[in-house]
Amino acid sequence: MKVVMILTSHDQLGDTGRKTGFWLEELAAPYYVFKEAGYEITLASPDGGQPPLDPKSNEPDFQTEDTRRFEADAEAREALANTVKLADISQADFDTVFYPGGHGPMWDLAESPVSAALIESFLAADKPVALVCHAPGVLRHVKTPNGRPLVEGKKVTGFTNSEEAAVGLTKVVPFLVEDELQAKGGIYSKGPDWGPYFVQDGLLITGQNPASSAGAARRLVEELGASA
């Protein structure tokens, strides 16, 4: 099995002057779920090369066994330093796609026609797609073949308004993931703030927050196993 993980290239947290990027746990935890399942993993980003890490995600409070393992893993760090350009990724070369979050994707991937077309192509080929935390916001411009919002009438989750308020960024982000998924007609649900929660609707798997990333990845592996 081959999985491509799509990371953000955006490093500015709105107009705050602070840095953002991808959230380390949301890359590291799924990375090892896929690794242990024997998957071949490709990392990609809009600009290619080294994507920006949200510095907060590497603070002691947010480190996990998986993040420490990733930081010590020369092969993983090499792959991260040399991500493939998103525009060079073809659905035909992979069995599935996984989007880690962090705030960065809300600015670049959420507005990327290349990303939207890639997600649409995976679903059209009956291949599952998974996104966690802020990454479900990347679905805002993804359409069904008949031009309707992809999430319309689908069970979805993503970073909650209350979680965004807790990190003090409600007025900084370009949109709120929970509100946006509902505005596009998604059947949004959530678990307790910061607890693991993910949902699946057909080929679409979404996770609520960093704690949900490993579970969403395991669900994706199960889905691929069932369809193999």
Tab-separated table of C-alpha atoms in Angstrom:
chain	number	residue	atom	x	y	z
A	1	MET	CA	0.000	0.000	0.000
A	2	LYS	CA	1.154	3.516	-0.800
A	3	VAL	CA	0.013	6.596	1.114
A	4	VAL	CA	0.782	10.255	0.424
A	5	MET	CA	0.654	12.640	3.387
A	6	ILE	CA	-0.010	16.270	2.380
A	7	LEU	CA	1.548	18.965	4.578
A	8	THR	CA	1.180	22.729	4.544
A	9	SER	CA	3.826	25.142	3.232
A	10	HIS	CA	2.305	28.141	5.053
A	11	ASP	CA	4.229	29.470	8.060
A	12	GLN	CA	2.567	32.774	9.061
A	13	LEU	CA	-0.146	32.827	11.739
A	14	GLY	CA	-2.325	35.514	10.175
A	15	ASP	CA	-1.102	39.019	11.052
A	16	THR	CA	0.213	38.054	14.482
A	17	GLY	CA	3.866	37.887	13.436
A	18	ARG	CA	3.946	34.397	14.939
A	19	LYS	CA	4.892	31.237	13.098
A	20	THR	CA	2.642	28.321	12.240
A	21	GLY	CA	2.824	25.277	9.987
A	22	PHE	CA	1.917	21.616	10.422
A	23	TRP	CA	1.312	20.039	13.837
A	24	LEU	CA	4.016	17.491	14.599
A	25	GLU	CA	1.876	14.876	16.379
A	26	GLU	CA	-0.575	14.852	13.452
A	27	LEU	CA	2.260	13.856	11.134
A	28	ALA	CA	4.224	11.611	13.493
A	29	ALA	CA	1.414	9.466	14.955
A	30	PRO	CA	-0.145	8.542	11.570
A	31	TYR	CA	3.325	8.149	10.037
A	32	TYR	CA	4.099	5.285	12.414
A	33	VAL	CA	0.620	3.770	12.065
A	34	PHE	CA	1.303	3.572	8.306
A	35	LYS	CA	4.891	2.447	8.812
A	36	GLU	CA	3.813	-0.399	11.073
A	37	ALA	CA	1.173	-1.432	8.523
A	38	GLY	CA	3.990	-1.806	5.983
A	39	TYR	CA	2.922	1.159	3.849
A	40	GLU	CA	5.222	3.073	1.540
A	41	ILE	CA	4.943	6.708	2.684
A	42	THR	CA	5.444	9.807	0.531
A	43	LEU	CA	5.347	13.302	2.037
A	44	ALA	CA	4.226	16.226	-0.126
A	45	SER	CA	3.540	19.966	0.270
A	46	PRO	CA	2.552	22.852	-2.032
A	47	ASP	CA	6.101	24.250	-2.243
A	48	GLY	CA	8.007	20.957	-1.866
A	49	GLY	CA	11.126	20.706	0.280
A	50	GLN	CA	11.039	21.305	4.039
A	51	PRO	CA	7.550	22.285	5.243
A	52	PRO	CA	7.236	24.609	8.248
A	53	LEU	CA	6.677	22.978	11.631
A	54	ASP	CA	4.377	24.832	14.015
A	55	PRO	CA	6.906	25.600	16.765
A	56	LYS	CA	4.259	25.171	19.479
A	57	SER	CA	3.758	21.545	18.447
A	58	ASN	CA	7.322	20.736	19.470
A	59	GLU	CA	7.089	22.310	22.929
A	60	PRO	CA	7.483	19.827	25.821
A	61	ASP	CA	3.765	19.909	26.682
A	62	PHE	CA	2.842	18.695	23.195
A	63	GLN	CA	5.555	16.101	22.664
A	64	THR	CA	4.524	12.460	22.592
A	65	GLU	CA	6.259	9.138	22.192
A	66	ASP	CA	5.590	9.391	18.441
A	67	THR	CA	6.916	12.952	18.081
A	68	ARG	CA	10.116	12.022	19.923
A	69	ARG	CA	10.464	8.918	17.753
A	70	PHE	CA	10.010	11.008	14.603
A	71	GLU	CA	12.585	13.592	15.723
A	72	ALA	CA	15.106	10.789	16.304
A	73	ASP	CA	14.290	9.019	13.020
A	74	ALA	CA	16.839	9.971	10.348
A	75	GLU	CA	14.795	8.419	7.532
A	76	ALA	CA	11.646	10.316	8.576
A	77	ARG	CA	13.511	13.616	8.919
A	78	GLU	CA	15.083	13.109	5.484
A	79	ALA	CA	11.637	12.549	3.935
A	80	LEU	CA	10.318	15.662	5.686
A	81	ALA	CA	13.208	17.793	4.442
A	82	ASN	CA	12.501	16.729	0.857
A	83	THR	CA	8.731	16.695	0.429
A	84	VAL	CA	7.476	16.258	-3.122
A	85	LYS	CA	5.651	19.187	-4.724
A	86	LEU	CA	1.888	18.795	-4.408
A	87	ALA	CA	1.436	19.550	-8.118
A	88	ASP	CA	3.611	16.509	-8.942
A	89	ILE	CA	1.402	14.088	-6.973
A	90	SER	CA	-0.925	11.844	-8.971
A	91	GLN	CA	-3.730	9.859	-7.403
A	92	ALA	CA	-2.861	6.968	-9.735
A	93	ASP	CA	0.406	6.399	-7.830
A	94	PHE	CA	-1.212	5.968	-4.385
A	95	ASP	CA	-3.852	3.951	-2.554
A	96	THR	CA	-4.866	6.738	-0.187
A	97	VAL	CA	-4.132	10.289	0.992
A	98	PHE	CA	-3.852	11.660	4.548
A	99	TYR	CA	-3.856	15.349	5.536
A	100	PRO	CA	-2.298	16.270	8.914
A	101	GLY	CA	-3.457	19.572	10.375
A	102	GLY	CA	-1.908	22.479	12.160
A	103	HIS	CA	-3.137	25.989	11.399
A	104	GLY	CA	-1.064	26.307	8.209
A	105	PRO	CA	-3.427	24.330	5.927
A	106	MET	CA	-6.225	26.852	6.552
A	107	TRP	CA	-4.331	29.391	4.471
A	108	ASP	CA	-2.759	27.389	1.647
A	109	LEU	CA	-4.275	23.911	1.238
A	110	ALA	CA	-7.827	25.104	1.968
A	111	GLU	CA	-7.575	27.496	-0.993
A	112	SER	CA	-5.579	25.222	-3.314
A	113	PRO	CA	-7.356	24.080	-6.513
A	114	VAL	CA	-4.587	21.469	-6.856
A	115	SER	CA	-5.406	20.011	-3.444
A	116	ALA	CA	-9.159	20.069	-4.118
A	117	ALA	CA	-8.685	18.301	-7.459
A	118	LEU	CA	-6.434	15.703	-5.829
A	119	ILE	CA	-9.010	14.856	-3.158
A	120	GLU	CA	-11.733	14.683	-5.810
A	121	SER	CA	-9.587	12.334	-7.906
A	122	PHE	CA	-8.982	9.934	-4.981
A	123	LEU	CA	-12.703	9.733	-4.224
A	124	ALA	CA	-13.577	9.303	-7.902
A	125	ALA	CA	-11.196	6.323	-7.958
A	126	ASP	CA	-12.921	4.825	-4.872
A	127	LYS	CA	-9.885	5.477	-2.689
A	128	PRO	CA	-10.319	6.684	0.913
A	129	VAL	CA	-9.260	10.131	2.115
A	130	ALA	CA	-8.484	11.138	5.725
A	131	LEU	CA	-7.959	14.582	7.262
A	132	VAL	CA	-7.438	15.567	10.899
A	133	CYS	CA	-7.799	18.611	13.155
A	134	HIS	CA	-7.666	21.771	11.000
A	135	ALA	CA	-7.178	19.784	7.793
A	136	PRO	CA	-10.905	18.978	7.373
A	137	GLY	CA	-11.136	22.712	6.562
A	138	VAL	CA	-9.251	21.818	3.373
A	139	LEU	CA	-12.542	20.283	2.170
A	140	ARG	CA	-14.252	23.702	1.921
A	141	HIS	CA	-13.877	23.941	-1.875
A	142	VAL	CA	-13.928	20.210	-2.689
A	143	LYS	CA	-16.922	19.241	-4.815
A	144	THR	CA	-18.850	16.119	-5.763
A	145	PRO	CA	-19.035	15.181	-9.478
A	146	ASN	CA	-22.337	17.080	-9.719
A	147	GLY	CA	-20.795	20.262	-8.310
A	148	ARG	CA	-22.176	20.137	-4.761
A	149	PRO	CA	-19.942	20.601	-1.686
A	150	LEU	CA	-18.317	17.259	-0.906
A	151	VAL	CA	-19.236	17.396	2.786
A	152	GLU	CA	-22.917	18.144	2.142
A	153	GLY	CA	-24.964	15.476	3.923
A	154	LYS	CA	-21.821	13.679	5.124
A	155	LYS	CA	-20.794	12.909	8.683
A	156	VAL	CA	-17.686	14.966	9.471
A	157	THR	CA	-15.660	16.344	12.354
A	158	GLY	CA	-12.722	18.710	12.764
A	159	PHE	CA	-11.180	21.192	15.192
A	160	THR	CA	-14.000	22.600	17.332
A	161	ASN	CA	-14.886	26.247	17.879
A	162	SER	CA	-14.272	25.738	21.606
A	163	GLU	CA	-10.809	24.270	20.966
A	164	GLU	CA	-9.975	27.255	18.715
A	165	ALA	CA	-11.195	29.607	21.455
A	166	ALA	CA	-9.047	27.764	23.995
A	167	VAL	CA	-5.898	28.448	21.957
A	168	GLY	CA	-6.965	32.089	21.492
A	169	LEU	CA	-7.026	32.071	17.695
A	170	THR	CA	-10.734	32.460	16.894
A	171	LYS	CA	-10.126	35.961	15.480
A	172	VAL	CA	-6.841	35.032	13.768
A	173	VAL	CA	-7.802	32.083	11.581
A	174	PRO	CA	-9.423	32.770	8.178
A	175	PHE	CA	-12.432	30.614	9.140
A	176	LEU	CA	-13.537	28.237	11.898
A	177	VAL	CA	-13.412	24.586	10.864
A	178	GLU	CA	-16.575	23.599	12.758
A	179	ASP	CA	-18.580	26.508	11.311
A	180	GLU	CA	-17.271	25.969	7.783
A	181	LEU	CA	-18.090	22.255	7.686
A	182	GLN	CA	-21.615	23.036	8.868
A	183	ALA	CA	-21.987	25.922	6.394
A	184	LYS	CA	-21.163	23.520	3.557
A	185	GLY	CA	-23.911	21.161	4.727
A	186	GLY	CA	-21.766	18.705	6.661
A	187	ILE	CA	-23.357	16.654	9.454
A	188	TYR	CA	-20.820	17.833	12.027
A	189	SER	CA	-20.282	16.056	15.339
A	190	LYS	CA	-17.590	16.258	18.000
A	191	GLY	CA	-16.276	14.618	21.118
A	192	PRO	CA	-14.896	16.286	24.262
A	193	ASP	CA	-12.317	19.006	23.593
A	194	TRP	CA	-8.813	17.550	23.135
A	195	GLY	CA	-10.056	13.959	23.349
A	196	PRO	CA	-9.721	11.452	20.495
A	197	TYR	CA	-12.717	11.558	18.147
A	198	PHE	CA	-13.035	10.674	14.475
A	199	VAL	CA	-15.862	9.764	12.127
A	200	GLN	CA	-16.141	7.925	8.842
A	201	ASP	CA	-18.719	8.429	6.101
A	202	GLY	CA	-18.027	6.163	3.151
A	203	LEU	CA	-14.536	6.941	1.858
A	204	LEU	CA	-14.165	10.095	3.975
A	205	ILE	CA	-12.502	9.906	7.413
A	206	THR	CA	-12.115	13.031	9.548
A	207	GLY	CA	-10.534	13.505	12.992
A	208	GLN	CA	-11.180	16.288	15.498
A	209	ASN	CA	-7.783	17.233	16.943
A	210	PRO	CA	-4.183	16.042	17.463
A	211	ALA	CA	-5.297	13.230	19.802
A	212	SER	CA	-7.491	11.887	16.985
A	213	SER	CA	-4.743	11.536	14.387
A	214	ALA	CA	-3.562	8.009	15.248
A	215	GLY	CA	-7.133	6.691	15.468
A	216	ALA	CA	-8.073	8.230	12.121
A	217	ALA	CA	-4.950	6.702	10.559
A	218	ARG	CA	-5.770	3.271	12.004
A	219	ARG	CA	-9.317	3.568	10.656
A	220	LEU	CA	-7.850	4.381	7.232
A	221	VAL	CA	-5.662	1.266	7.397
A	222	GLU	CA	-8.713	-0.821	8.317
A	223	GLU	CA	-10.681	0.670	5.420
A	224	LEU	CA	-7.900	-0.149	2.963
A	225	GLY	CA	-7.620	-3.661	4.375
A	226	ALA	CA	-11.356	-4.193	3.931
A	227	SER	CA	-11.289	-2.998	0.325
A	228	ALA	CA	-8.095	-4.849	-0.648
